[in-house]
């Protein structure tokens, strides 16, 4: 009798599957399938009280992954929202925010910007520098996770959110306030699996309510998008869309080509210089045409 559940953590080739009654089954996969991700909905069979085998992975609604030139790494499956956490200190990277926004657009997830550490005096300037994203229609929540998470709560409701951002921005602080026993649960699991060193390098899903969940992902200084082509990246810059297809050259990459409609739009003030520069740094890395989206 197969059991339905959701993968709430992965440690190497072992997975924790939360069953409908909230019990946790430590699972392995059958055969060679090892691309199970945190957030996957699965069917598992029980081998004993605590252990089981993942038999089948349900089709994914979304998949978030990062990649460099050498390999791809799945961050999580079935998230509906990427919550990008930034703070004035340490300084955050606009390139990284743009990459996360691209991942959201390309992966069919909504995006939420969270500016944490509002208690710091540098926050006003950081908030101003994020204005270009709110101008594009992205939601921005400013808060002090140490004191009060309430501004964030309505944005988590009825969504499966994944927290992303550089380390030091406050992701774990947010999760620990939302799920007060989160740290204890991670410690317990890593003891059980005897894999303490993995706890900070893998994603972990926490259920917040019947329809909400949150995934804490390890801090990332880089968010490689090598699985995308430059066309995918250009499409994911929302404000570029009206100009795409209007360049002099049909295969214009919007880098240095003459008669580029995207560059003209930037000169006319329709696209910010920062976003175009960010696109160009990224597109310079993406030489091939993107693969079709994996599910
Ligand atoms: N001043 C201030 N510091 C915070 C706040 N939230 C988190 N921090 C601190 O920022 C540092 C990094 O937090 P952490 O949650 O580990 O960040 P993560 O790497 O993104 O998971 C820690 O020293 C936190 O205490 C906040 O609202 N205000
Ligand atoms: Mg953390
Ligand atoms: Zn162009």
Coordinates of C-alpha atoms and ligand atoms in Angstrom, one line a residue:
X1 CA 0.0 0.0 0.0
X2 CA 1.9 3.1 -1.2
X3 CA 1.9 6.2 1.1
X4 CA 1.7 9.7 -0.2
X5 CA 4.1 12.3 1.2
X6 CA 6.4 15.2 0.5
X7 CA 10.2 15.3 0.6
X8 CA 11.1 17.8 3.3
X9 CA 14.9 17.3 3.3
X10 CA 17.5 15.5 1.3
X11 CA 20.9 14.4 2.5
X12 CA 23.0 13.0 -0.2
X13 CA 20.9 10.1 -1.5
X14 CA 18.7 9.8 1.5
X15 CA 15.5 11.7 1.9
X16 CA 13.1 12.6 4.6
X17 CA 9.5 12.2 3.5
X18 CA 6.7 13.7 5.5
X19 CA 3.5 11.6 5.4
X20 CA 0.0 12.8 5.6
X21 CA -0.2 12.1 9.3
X22 CA 3.0 14.3 9.8
X23 CA 5.2 11.3 10.6
X24 CA 8.6 11.3 8.9
X25 CA 9.9 8.4 6.9
X26 CA 13.7 8.1 6.1
X27 CA 13.7 7.0 2.5
X28 CA 16.1 5.9 -0.3
X29 CA 15.1 5.7 -3.9
X30 CA 14.7 2.6 -6.0
X31 CA 17.2 2.0 -8.8
X32 CA 19.2 4.8 -10.2
X33 CA 16.9 7.7 -9.7
X34 CA 18.6 10.3 -7.5
X35 CA 17.1 13.6 -8.8
X36 CA 14.6 13.8 -6.0
X37 CA 14.3 17.3 -4.6
X38 CA 13.1 18.9 -1.5
X39 CA 9.4 19.7 -2.1
X40 CA 8.8 16.7 -4.3
X41 CA 5.5 14.9 -3.8
X42 CA 6.1 11.2 -3.8
X43 CA 4.7 7.8 -3.3
X44 CA 6.7 5.7 -0.8
X45 CA 6.5 2.2 0.6
X46 CA 7.4 1.5 4.1
X47 CA 10.2 -1.0 4.9
X48 CA 9.8 -0.6 8.7
X49 CA 8.5 1.9 11.2
X50 CA 11.0 4.6 10.3
X51 CA 12.3 3.7 6.9
X52 CA 10.9 3.4 3.4
X53 CA 11.5 3.6 -0.3
X54 CA 10.5 6.3 -2.7
X55 CA 8.6 4.6 -5.5
X56 CA 7.4 7.4 -7.6
X57 CA 7.7 11.2 -8.0
X58 CA 4.6 13.1 -8.9
X59 CA 4.9 15.6 -11.8
X60 CA 6.4 18.9 -10.6
X61 CA 4.6 22.2 -10.9
X62 CA 7.9 24.1 -10.7
X63 CA 11.6 23.3 -10.3
X64 CA 14.2 25.7 -9.1
X65 CA 17.8 24.9 -9.9
X66 CA 21.1 26.6 -10.2
X67 CA 24.0 25.6 -12.3
X68 CA 27.5 26.5 -13.3
X69 CA 29.4 25.5 -16.4
X70 CA 29.9 22.0 -14.9
X71 CA 26.8 20.9 -13.1
X72 CA 23.3 21.6 -12.1
X73 CA 21.9 21.5 -8.6
X74 CA 18.3 21.2 -7.8
X75 CA 17.3 23.6 -5.0
X76 CA 13.6 22.6 -4.7
X77 CA 10.5 21.4 -6.4
X78 CA 6.9 22.7 -6.4
X79 CA 7.6 26.1 -4.8
X80 CA 5.1 28.7 -6.0
X81 CA 7.1 31.7 -4.8
X82 CA 10.7 32.8 -4.5
X83 CA 11.3 35.1 -1.5
X84 CA 14.5 36.9 -2.1
X85 CA 16.0 38.1 1.2
X86 CA 18.3 41.1 1.2
X87 CA 19.6 43.4 3.9
X88 CA 21.6 46.7 3.9
X89 CA 24.4 45.0 5.8
X90 CA 26.3 43.0 4.6
X91 CA 25.9 44.7 1.2
X92 CA 23.7 42.8 -1.2
X93 CA 24.3 42.3 -4.9
X94 CA 21.8 43.5 -7.5
X95 CA 23.1 41.0 -9.9
X96 CA 22.1 38.2 -7.6
X97 CA 18.6 39.7 -7.1
X98 CA 18.2 39.9 -10.9
X99 CA 19.3 36.3 -11.2
X100 CA 16.8 35.2 -8.6
X101 CA 14.1 37.2 -10.4
X102 CA 15.1 35.5 -13.7
X103 CA 14.9 32.1 -12.0
X104 CA 11.4 33.0 -10.8
X105 CA 10.2 34.3 -14.2
X106 CA 11.6 31.4 -16.1
X107 CA 10.4 28.8 -13.5
X108 CA 6.9 30.1 -13.3
X109 CA 7.2 31.2 -9.7
X110 CA 6.1 34.5 -8.3
X111 CA 8.8 36.7 -6.7
X112 CA 8.8 38.6 -3.4
X113 CA 11.6 40.9 -2.2
X114 CA 12.2 40.9 1.5
X115 CA 14.4 43.7 2.9
X116 CA 15.4 42.6 6.3
X117 CA 17.2 44.4 9.2
X118 CA 15.0 47.5 9.0
X119 CA 16.5 48.4 12.4
X120 CA 19.8 49.3 10.7
X121 CA 20.2 53.0 9.7
X122 CA 21.5 52.0 6.2
X123 CA 18.1 50.5 5.4
X124 CA 16.6 53.7 3.8
X125 CA 19.3 53.8 1.2
X126 CA 19.0 50.1 0.5
X127 CA 15.2 50.5 0.2
X128 CA 15.7 53.3 -2.3
X129 CA 18.0 51.1 -4.4
X130 CA 15.2 48.4 -4.5
X131 CA 12.7 50.9 -6.0
X132 CA 13.5 49.8 -9.5
X133 CA 12.1 46.4 -8.7
X134 CA 8.9 47.7 -7.2
X135 CA 8.5 50.0 -10.2
X136 CA 8.5 46.8 -12.3
X137 CA 5.6 45.5 -10.1
X138 CA 7.5 43.2 -7.8
X139 CA 6.3 43.1 -4.2
X140 CA 8.7 44.4 -1.5
X141 CA 8.4 43.8 2.3
X142 CA 10.7 45.7 4.6
X143 CA 11.0 44.2 8.1
X144 CA 13.1 43.5 11.1
X145 CA 13.1 39.7 11.4
X146 CA 14.6 39.9 14.9
X147 CA 11.7 41.8 16.2
X148 CA 8.6 41.3 14.1
X149 CA 7.7 39.1 11.2
X150 CA 4.1 40.3 10.8
X151 CA 4.7 42.3 7.5
X152 CA 5.8 39.0 5.9
X153 CA 3.0 36.7 7.0
X154 CA 0.3 37.7 4.5
X155 CA 2.7 37.1 1.6
X156 CA 3.4 33.5 2.8
X157 CA -0.3 32.6 3.0
X158 CA -1.5 29.9 0.6
X159 CA 2.0 29.7 -1.0
X160 CA 4.9 27.4 -1.1
X161 CA 7.8 29.8 -0.6
X162 CA 11.5 29.2 -1.0
X163 CA 13.8 31.7 0.7
X164 CA 16.9 32.6 -1.3
X165 CA 19.6 35.1 -1.0
X166 CA 23.2 35.6 0.1
X167 CA 24.3 34.2 3.4
X168 CA 24.0 36.7 6.3
X169 CA 20.8 38.3 5.1
X170 CA 18.6 36.7 7.8
X171 CA 16.9 33.7 6.1
X172 CA 17.5 31.3 9.0
X173 CA 16.4 34.0 11.4
X174 CA 13.1 34.3 9.5
X175 CA 12.6 30.5 9.5
X176 CA 13.5 30.1 13.2
X177 CA 10.9 32.7 14.1
X178 CA 8.2 31.1 11.9
X179 CA 9.0 27.6 13.0
X180 CA 10.3 27.9 16.6
X181 CA 11.6 24.3 16.8
X182 CA 13.3 24.4 13.3
X183 CA 16.8 24.4 14.6
X184 CA 16.0 21.5 17.0
X185 CA 14.3 19.5 14.2
X186 CA 17.3 19.9 11.9
X187 CA 19.7 18.8 14.7
X188 CA 17.5 15.8 15.4
X189 CA 17.4 14.8 11.8
X190 CA 21.1 15.2 11.2
X191 CA 21.8 13.1 14.3
X192 CA 19.5 10.4 13.0
X193 CA 21.2 10.4 9.6
X194 CA 24.6 10.9 11.1
X195 CA 25.3 13.7 8.6
X196 CA 25.6 16.9 10.6
X197 CA 27.8 18.5 8.0
X198 CA 24.9 18.4 5.5
X199 CA 22.5 20.4 7.5
X200 CA 23.5 23.8 6.3
X201 CA 24.1 22.8 2.7
X202 CA 20.7 21.4 1.9
X203 CA 17.2 22.8 1.6
X204 CA 14.7 22.0 4.3
X205 CA 10.9 22.4 4.0
X206 CA 8.7 23.4 6.9
X207 CA 4.9 23.3 6.8
X208 CA 3.4 26.6 8.1
X209 CA -0.3 25.6 7.8
X210 CA -2.6 23.6 5.6
X211 CA -1.8 25.5 2.5
X212 CA 1.5 27.2 3.3
X213 CA 5.1 26.0 3.5
X214 CA 8.5 27.5 3.5
X215 CA 11.9 26.2 2.4
X216 CA 15.1 27.5 3.9
X217 CA 17.8 27.1 1.3
X218 CA 21.5 27.4 2.0
X219 CA 23.1 30.8 1.5
X220 CA 24.3 31.4 -2.0
X221 CA 26.9 33.9 -3.1
X222 CA 26.4 32.9 -6.7
X223 CA 23.3 31.8 -8.6
X224 CA 24.4 30.2 -11.8
X225 CA 21.9 30.1 -14.6
X226 CA 23.9 28.2 -17.2
X227 CA 20.9 26.0 -18.0
X228 CA 19.3 29.1 -19.6
X229 CA 20.0 30.6 -22.9
X230 CA 20.4 34.4 -23.4
X231 CA 17.0 34.5 -25.0
X232 CA 15.5 33.1 -21.8
X233 CA 17.3 35.7 -19.8
X234 CA 16.1 38.6 -22.0
X235 CA 12.5 37.3 -21.7
X236 CA 12.9 37.2 -17.9
X237 CA 13.7 40.9 -17.8
X238 CA 10.0 41.8 -17.8
X239 CA 10.5 45.4 -19.0
X240 CA 12.6 44.2 -22.1
X241 CA 9.6 42.3 -23.5
X242 CA 8.0 45.1 -25.5
X243 CA 11.3 45.8 -27.3
X244 CA 12.3 42.2 -28.1
X245 CA 12.0 41.5 -31.8
X246 CA 12.4 45.1 -32.7
X247 CA 16.2 45.2 -33.0
X248 CA 17.9 45.7 -36.3
X249 CA 19.3 42.2 -36.3
X250 CA 17.0 39.3 -35.7
X251 CA 19.6 37.5 -33.6
X252 CA 20.5 40.6 -31.6
X253 CA 21.8 39.6 -28.1
X254 CA 21.4 43.3 -26.9
X255 CA 25.1 43.4 -26.0
X256 CA 27.0 45.7 -28.4
X257 CA 24.9 45.4 -31.6
X258 CA 24.0 48.5 -33.6
X259 CA 20.3 49.3 -33.8
X260 CA 19.4 47.5 -30.6
X261 CA 15.9 48.3 -29.5
X262 CA 16.6 47.3 -25.9
X263 CA 19.5 49.7 -25.7
X264 CA 17.4 52.5 -27.3
X265 CA 14.7 51.8 -24.7
X266 CA 17.3 52.2 -22.0
X267 CA 18.5 55.5 -23.4
X268 CA 14.9 56.7 -23.5
X269 CA 14.6 55.9 -19.8
X270 CA 12.3 52.9 -20.2
X271 CA 14.8 50.5 -18.9
X272 CA 17.3 51.3 -16.1
X273 CA 21.0 51.3 -16.8
X274 CA 21.5 48.9 -13.8
X275 CA 19.1 46.3 -15.2
X276 CA 20.6 46.5 -18.7
X277 CA 24.1 46.2 -17.3
X278 CA 23.0 43.2 -15.2
X279 CA 21.4 41.5 -18.2
X280 CA 24.6 42.1 -20.2
X281 CA 26.9 40.5 -17.5
X282 CA 24.6 37.5 -17.4
X283 CA 24.1 37.1 -21.1
X284 CA 27.8 37.3 -21.6
X285 CA 28.0 34.0 -19.6
X286 CA 25.2 32.3 -21.5
X287 CA 26.5 31.4 -24.9
X288 CA 24.2 28.6 -25.8
X289 CA 20.5 28.6 -26.5
X290 CA 18.7 27.3 -23.4
X291 CA 17.6 23.8 -23.0
X292 CA 13.9 23.2 -22.8
X293 CA 12.6 23.6 -19.3
X294 CA 12.9 20.4 -17.2
X295 CA 10.1 19.2 -15.1
Ligands
LIG1 N1 20.3 43.9 13.0 C1 19.6 42.8 12.6 N2 20.3 41.7 12.4 C2 19.6 40.6 12.0 C3 18.2 40.6 11.7 N3 17.9 39.4 11.3 C4 19.0 38.6 11.3 N4 20.1 39.3 11.7 C5 21.4 38.9 11.9 O1 22.1 38.6 10.7 C6 23.0 37.5 10.8 C7 22.7 36.5 9.7 O2 21.4 35.9 10.0 P1 21.0 34.5 9.4 O3 19.6 34.3 9.7 O4 22.0 33.4 9.9 O5 21.2 34.7 7.8 P2 21.2 33.6 6.6 O6 22.6 33.3 6.3 O7 20.6 34.4 5.5 O8 20.5 32.4 7.1 C8 22.8 37.0 12.2 O9 23.9 37.5 13.0 C9 21.5 37.5 12.6 O10 21.4 37.7 14.0 C10 17.5 41.9 11.9 O11 16.3 42.0 11.7 N5 18.3 42.9 12.3
LIG2 MG1 21.0 30.3 6.9
LIG3 ZN1 18.9 44.2 -29.2

